[in-house]
Coordinates of C-alpha atoms in Angstrom, one line a residue:
M1 CA 0.0 0.0 0.0
A2 CA 1.1 3.5 -0.7
E3 CA -0.1 6.8 0.6
V4 CA -2.0 9.1 -1.7
A5 CA -1.0 12.7 -2.2
G6 CA -3.2 15.3 -4.0
A7 CA -6.4 13.2 -3.7
P8 CA -8.0 14.2 -0.4
D9 CA -10.8 11.6 -0.4
W10 CA -8.5 8.6 -1.0
L11 CA -6.4 7.2 1.8
G12 CA -4.2 4.6 0.1
V13 CA -3.5 2.7 -3.1
C14 CA -2.5 -0.9 -3.9
E15 CA 0.8 -1.3 -5.7
Y16 CA 2.2 -4.5 -7.3
P17 CA 5.0 -3.1 -9.5
G18 CA 6.6 -5.1 -12.2
H19 CA 3.7 -7.5 -12.7
T20 CA 1.7 -7.5 -15.9
P21 CA -2.1 -7.7 -15.8
A22 CA -1.8 -11.1 -17.6
E23 CA 0.5 -12.5 -14.9
M24 CA -1.9 -11.2 -12.2
A25 CA -4.9 -12.7 -14.0
I26 CA -3.2 -16.1 -14.2
E27 CA -2.4 -16.0 -10.5
V28 CA -5.9 -15.3 -9.3
G29 CA -7.5 -17.4 -12.0
S30 CA -5.6 -20.4 -11.0
A31 CA -6.4 -19.7 -7.3
A32 CA -10.1 -19.4 -8.1
L33 CA -10.2 -22.7 -10.0
A34 CA -8.4 -24.5 -7.2
A35 CA -10.8 -23.0 -4.6
A36 CA -13.7 -24.2 -6.6
H37 CA -12.2 -27.7 -6.9
V38 CA -12.7 -27.6 -10.7
P39 CA -10.2 -29.4 -12.9
P40 CA -9.0 -27.4 -16.0
A41 CA -10.6 -30.0 -18.3
E42 CA -14.1 -28.7 -17.3
V43 CA -13.4 -25.1 -18.3
R44 CA -15.1 -24.1 -21.6
W45 CA -14.2 -20.5 -21.7
V46 CA -11.9 -17.9 -20.0
V47 CA -13.3 -14.4 -20.3
H48 CA -10.8 -11.7 -19.4
A49 CA -11.6 -8.0 -18.7
G50 CA -9.4 -5.0 -17.9
A51 CA -9.5 -1.2 -17.8
S52 CA -5.8 -0.3 -18.3
V53 CA -3.3 -1.4 -20.9
Q54 CA -3.4 -5.3 -20.9
G55 CA -0.4 -6.0 -23.2
A56 CA 1.4 -5.2 -26.4
I57 CA -0.8 -4.3 -29.4
G58 CA -1.7 -7.4 -31.4
W59 CA -0.9 -9.8 -28.5
P60 CA -3.9 -12.1 -27.8
V61 CA -3.5 -11.7 -24.1
H62 CA -6.7 -13.6 -23.4
H63 CA -5.2 -16.8 -24.9
H64 CA -2.0 -16.3 -22.9
I65 CA -4.2 -16.1 -19.7
Q66 CA -6.2 -19.1 -20.8
H67 CA -3.0 -21.2 -21.3
G68 CA -1.7 -20.1 -18.0
I69 CA -4.8 -21.1 -16.1
V70 CA -6.2 -24.2 -18.0
G71 CA -3.6 -25.1 -20.6
A72 CA -5.1 -26.1 -23.9
N73 CA -8.7 -26.6 -22.5
G74 CA -11.6 -24.6 -23.9
N75 CA -11.4 -21.2 -25.5
A76 CA -10.9 -17.5 -24.5
L77 CA -12.0 -14.0 -25.3
E78 CA -11.2 -10.5 -24.1
L79 CA -14.0 -8.2 -23.0
R80 CA -13.5 -4.4 -23.1
Q81 CA -16.0 -2.7 -20.9
Y82 CA -13.4 -1.1 -18.7
C83 CA -14.6 -0.5 -15.1
A84 CA -17.9 -2.4 -15.7
G85 CA -16.1 -5.3 -17.3
G86 CA -16.0 -7.4 -14.2
L87 CA -19.8 -7.6 -13.8
A88 CA -20.4 -7.6 -17.6
S89 CA -18.2 -10.7 -17.9
W90 CA -20.6 -12.5 -15.6
I91 CA -23.5 -11.8 -18.0
V92 CA -21.4 -13.0 -21.0
A93 CA -20.4 -16.1 -19.0
G94 CA -24.1 -16.8 -18.4
G95 CA -24.7 -16.8 -22.2
L96 CA -21.8 -19.2 -22.7
L97 CA -23.2 -21.7 -20.2
T98 CA -26.0 -23.0 -22.4
D99 CA -26.4 -26.3 -20.5
D100 CA -25.5 -27.9 -17.2
A101 CA -21.9 -29.0 -18.3
G102 CA -18.7 -27.1 -18.0
V103 CA -17.6 -23.8 -16.3
V104 CA -16.4 -20.4 -17.3
V105 CA -13.5 -18.6 -15.6
C106 CA -13.9 -14.8 -15.6
T107 CA -10.7 -12.8 -14.9
G108 CA -9.9 -9.1 -14.7
A109 CA -6.7 -7.2 -14.0
D110 CA -5.1 -3.8 -14.1
N111 CA -1.5 -2.7 -13.3
W112 CA -0.6 0.9 -13.6
S113 CA 3.1 0.7 -12.6
F114 CA 4.2 1.6 -16.2
G115 CA 4.0 5.3 -15.2
G116 CA 3.0 7.8 -12.5
R117 CA -0.1 6.3 -11.1
F118 CA -0.9 9.6 -9.3
V119 CA -0.9 11.8 -12.4
S120 CA -4.7 11.8 -12.7
S121 CA -5.5 12.2 -9.1
A122 CA -3.0 14.9 -8.6
S123 CA -4.2 17.0 -11.6
T124 CA -7.9 16.4 -11.3
W125 CA -8.5 15.1 -7.7
G126 CA -9.7 12.0 -9.5
E127 CA -9.3 8.4 -8.4
P128 CA -5.7 7.1 -7.9
Y129 CA -5.2 3.9 -9.9
S130 CA -4.5 0.7 -8.0
D131 CA -2.9 -2.6 -9.1
V132 CA -5.4 -5.4 -8.6
A133 CA -6.7 -8.6 -10.2
H134 CA -9.8 -10.8 -9.7
A135 CA -11.3 -14.1 -10.9
E136 CA -14.5 -16.0 -10.6
V137 CA -15.6 -19.5 -11.5
L138 CA -19.2 -19.6 -12.9
S139 CA -21.1 -22.7 -13.6
S140 CA -24.7 -24.0 -13.8
S141 CA -24.1 -26.1 -10.7
E142 CA -24.3 -24.7 -7.1
G143 CA -21.6 -22.6 -5.7
F144 CA -21.6 -20.3 -2.6
A145 CA -23.7 -17.8 -4.5
M146 CA -26.2 -17.7 -7.3
V147 CA -26.9 -15.0 -9.9
L148 CA -30.6 -14.0 -9.6
G149 CA -30.8 -11.2 -12.1
T150 CA -28.9 -8.7 -14.1
G151 CA -29.5 -5.2 -15.7
T152 CA -27.5 -3.0 -18.1
T153 CA -27.9 0.5 -19.6
S154 CA -25.7 2.7 -21.7
L155 CA -25.2 6.3 -23.0
P156 CA -23.1 5.6 -26.1
G157 CA -23.3 9.2 -27.3
R158 CA -20.7 10.1 -24.7
A159 CA -18.0 7.9 -26.1
E160 CA -16.3 10.6 -28.0
Q161 CA -15.4 12.7 -25.0
W162 CA -13.4 9.7 -23.7
R163 CA -11.2 9.3 -26.8
L164 CA -7.6 9.2 -25.3
R165 CA -5.6 10.0 -28.4
D166 CA -5.8 10.3 -32.2
N167 CA -2.8 8.0 -32.8
Y168 CA -4.9 4.9 -32.2
W169 CA -2.0 2.6 -32.8
E170 CA -0.1 3.9 -29.8
H171 CA -0.9 2.9 -26.3
P172 CA -2.1 5.8 -24.1
T173 CA 0.1 7.1 -21.3
L174 CA -1.1 7.9 -17.8
A175 CA -0.8 11.6 -18.9
D176 CA -3.3 10.8 -21.6
Y177 CA -5.7 9.4 -19.0
A178 CA -5.3 12.5 -16.8
T179 CA -5.9 14.9 -19.7
T180 CA -9.0 12.9 -20.9
Y181 CA -10.3 12.7 -17.3
A182 CA -9.9 16.4 -16.8
R183 CA -11.6 17.2 -20.1
A184 CA -14.5 14.9 -19.4
S185 CA -14.8 16.4 -15.9
S186 CA -14.8 20.0 -17.2
E187 CA -17.5 19.1 -19.7
S188 CA -19.8 17.7 -16.9
T189 CA -23.0 19.6 -16.2
L190 CA -26.0 19.2 -13.9
Q191 CA -27.8 17.7 -16.9
S192 CA -25.1 15.2 -17.6
A193 CA -24.9 14.3 -13.9
G194 CA -28.6 13.7 -13.9
E195 CA -28.3 11.5 -17.0
T196 CA -25.6 9.4 -15.3
Y197 CA -27.7 9.1 -12.2
R198 CA -30.7 7.9 -14.2
M199 CA -28.5 5.5 -16.2
V200 CA -27.2 3.8 -13.1
M201 CA -30.6 3.8 -11.5
E202 CA -32.1 2.1 -14.6
A203 CA -29.5 -0.7 -14.4
V204 CA -30.2 -1.2 -10.7
E205 CA -34.0 -1.3 -11.2
S206 CA -33.7 -3.6 -14.2
A207 CA -31.5 -6.1 -12.2
L208 CA -33.9 -6.1 -9.2
A209 CA -36.9 -6.6 -11.5
D210 CA -35.1 -9.4 -13.3
A211 CA -34.4 -11.1 -9.9
D212 CA -37.9 -10.3 -8.7
I213 CA -36.3 -8.7 -5.6
Q214 CA -37.5 -5.5 -3.8
P215 CA -35.0 -2.9 -2.6
A216 CA -36.0 -3.7 1.0
D217 CA -34.9 -7.3 0.5
V218 CA -31.3 -6.3 -0.3
T219 CA -28.9 -7.3 2.5
H220 CA -25.7 -5.7 1.0
F221 CA -25.4 -3.0 -1.6
V222 CA -22.0 -3.0 -3.4
P223 CA -21.7 0.3 -5.3
H224 CA -19.3 1.5 -7.9
P225 CA -16.5 3.2 -5.9
T226 CA -16.0 7.0 -6.2
G227 CA -14.4 9.5 -3.9
S228 CA -17.7 11.1 -3.0
G229 CA -19.8 8.0 -3.1
Q230 CA -22.0 9.5 -5.8
P231 CA -24.2 8.7 -7.6
C232 CA -24.7 5.4 -5.8
L233 CA -25.1 7.1 -2.4
Q234 CA -28.1 9.1 -3.7
I235 CA -29.5 6.0 -5.4
A236 CA -29.3 4.1 -2.1
K237 CA -31.1 6.9 -0.3
T238 CA -33.8 7.2 -3.0
M239 CA -34.5 3.5 -3.3
G240 CA -34.0 2.5 0.3
L241 CA -30.9 0.4 -0.3
P242 CA -28.5 -0.4 2.5
W243 CA -25.6 2.0 2.3
S244 CA -22.3 0.6 3.8
D245 CA -19.8 3.2 5.1
L246 CA -17.6 0.1 5.7
L247 CA -17.4 -0.7 2.0
Y248 CA -17.1 3.0 1.1
R249 CA -14.1 3.4 3.5
Y250 CA -12.6 0.1 2.2
H251 CA -12.5 1.4 -1.3
L252 CA -11.0 4.8 -0.2
A253 CA -8.3 2.9 1.7
H254 CA -7.2 0.8 -1.2
G255 CA -7.4 3.2 -4.2
Y256 CA -9.5 2.8 -7.3
L257 CA -9.9 -0.9 -8.0
S258 CA -11.5 -0.4 -11.4
V259 CA -12.6 -3.6 -13.0
S260 CA -12.0 -5.6 -9.8
A261 CA -13.9 -3.4 -7.4
G262 CA -17.0 -5.4 -7.1
T263 CA -15.3 -8.7 -6.5
A264 CA -12.9 -7.1 -4.0
A265 CA -15.9 -5.7 -2.1
L266 CA -17.6 -9.2 -2.1
I267 CA -14.4 -10.8 -0.7
R268 CA -14.2 -8.1 1.9
L269 CA -17.7 -8.9 3.1
A270 CA -16.7 -12.6 3.3
E271 CA -13.5 -11.6 5.3
L272 CA -15.8 -9.9 7.8
E273 CA -18.1 -12.9 7.9
L274 CA -21.0 -10.8 6.7
L275 CA -22.1 -13.1 4.0
K276 CA -24.7 -15.5 5.3
E277 CA -27.1 -18.0 3.7
G278 CA -30.1 -16.2 2.1
N279 CA -28.4 -12.8 1.9
I280 CA -29.2 -10.8 -1.2
I281 CA -26.3 -8.8 -2.7
L282 CA -26.9 -6.0 -5.2
M283 CA -23.7 -5.0 -7.1
V284 CA -23.3 -2.2 -9.6
A285 CA -20.5 -0.9 -11.8
T286 CA -20.1 1.9 -14.3
E287 CA -17.9 2.4 -17.4
F288 CA -16.6 5.9 -18.0
Q289 CA -20.2 7.2 -17.3
L290 CA -21.1 5.5 -20.5
S291 CA -22.7 2.3 -19.3
S292 CA -23.8 0.6 -16.1
T293 CA -24.2 -3.0 -15.2
A294 CA -25.9 -4.4 -12.1
V295 CA -26.1 -7.9 -10.7
V296 CA -28.2 -9.4 -8.0
L297 CA -26.7 -12.4 -6.1
E298 CA -28.1 -14.7 -3.4
I299 CA -25.8 -16.3 -1.0
I300 CA -26.5 -20.0 -1.0
R301 CA -24.1 -20.9 1.8
R302 CA -21.5 -19.0 3.9
P303 CA -18.3 -19.0 1.9
A304 CA -15.0 -20.4 3.1
L305 CA -12.0 -18.1 3.1
I306 CA -8.7 -19.2 1.6
V307 CA -5.7 -16.9 2.0
R308 CA -2.3 -17.5 0.3
D309 CA 0.3 -14.8 0.2
L310 CA -1.4 -11.8 -1.6
I311 CA -4.3 -13.8 -2.9
T312 CA -7.6 -14.2 -1.0
A313 CA -10.2 -16.7 -2.4
V314 CA -13.7 -17.6 -1.3
S315 CA -15.5 -20.8 -2.1

């Protein structure tokens, strides 16, 4: 962990310098598969998501990750939905599980050690980028949790304001991210903030309806992390969802966990022994204020915790 300067809301950031996102994804993917007691031969797909640079241009990083986790078994694809990619990969995995056989491994990873990770937060008071990876094993058979419903929305007309550079063949630098973040922030208005609020709200309402769950039935609300807590804090107040200062402070203490934020929060709840049989978990993530994905889970049984070095797994 490193201390954050120039971003008053954020207390710390996770650093794992010198490790590529692909290496991190292989580590956590292998740990998740072992925790689920699933042999590699049963894996049909590996679905990888990330927010930052994942590897050299033209390198099929998803197949490298597949080979590192399950060898020659199954197939792989890379999903680019940035910060919402973690939850979005679960929806994709559900479509790939067309019968009761086989499993899908979803991974996600970001490592910002290729440059000054505090450039964006120092210049815009935005989120400081952390190094983190996550993985889940999804199947049609019973695990410790079950997906009850999902919801998605998007505002694709905003995509242009997040264009990082005209030289599309070059990877963006952290300075590019900072410039783009600052430009998008400066173009924000009360109207656009309201549109973002309604977009996230629609995804949440859609997921709850799909799961046939009322807001009052939600045990834990896992929001998309921001320094102020908005817009999810206001959505929680409006809908009567349980807001957790504990999870809010957890994210501030670890830096912006981007594509892995939802899974990290779920594991944190397991570490605190707050996940119990019958609990309903509502999770939501956003992508550049362009899209939002929400997922409703039911805890089938209290998960077991497995800790090895820097990796924490639940099963």
